[in-house]
Amino acid sequence: MPATSSIMSLHLRLRLWIAEMNSDINVLRIFSDYLVELHGKRNIPEVTKGIDHFKQQFTILRKEIDELRHEMQLSKMNLASTTRGSKSTANKNSPPDDQYALQKRYTAFKKTFNKIKKEFGLFEAKWSN
């Protein structure tokens, strides 16, 4: 049973990351709405430049989310098939190589997302008044 628990733990971690990225998508949508409102309020070059910058950053983040979620969904399905299949216990005990790569990519994504989120918060606070 420990092998199944290990696979289940990986599966649950992927589900959690996917759920967090779904939440991040909603945050990006709200931030985009802020950009539209800000553009209507302050149509000056400095604000327009900032708006363009953040639109580009949000597009990049969204693309990364979509790619990561897709890869995580595939990994989740592979974990499920490993658990259901007749693979050896040795294979079930060691996490698939893609888990490490996904974790590394997810960690890098979250770091970038949080940085952009903080920068946008400062930008929005400066120009929304």
Tab-separated table of C-alpha atoms in Angstrom, residues 13 17 64 68 72 97-112:
chain	number	residue	atom	x	y	z
A	13	ARG	CA	-0.420	17.495	-5.400
A	17	TRP	CA	-1.514	22.888	-8.338
A	64	GLU	CA	2.470	29.229	-19.101
A	68	LEU	CA	1.561	23.601	-17.250
A	72	MET	CA	-0.144	18.218	-15.245
A	97	ASP	CA	10.689	11.817	-13.803
A	98	ASP	CA	8.191	14.358	-15.079
A	99	GLN	CA	7.054	15.041	-11.508
A	100	TYR	CA	10.354	16.691	-10.654
A	101	ALA	CA	10.339	18.758	-13.828
A	102	LEU	CA	6.719	19.801	-13.256
A	103	GLN	CA	7.451	20.788	-9.677
A	104	LYS	CA	10.424	22.865	-10.776
A	105	ARG	CA	8.396	24.586	-13.512
A	106	TYR	CA	5.461	25.183	-11.186
A	107	THR	CA	7.720	26.715	-8.532
A	108	ALA	CA	9.329	28.998	-11.124
A	109	PHE	CA	5.899	29.961	-12.464
A	110	LYS	CA	4.577	30.840	-8.992
A	111	LYS	CA	7.636	32.954	-8.282
A	112	THR	CA	7.127	34.891	-11.515
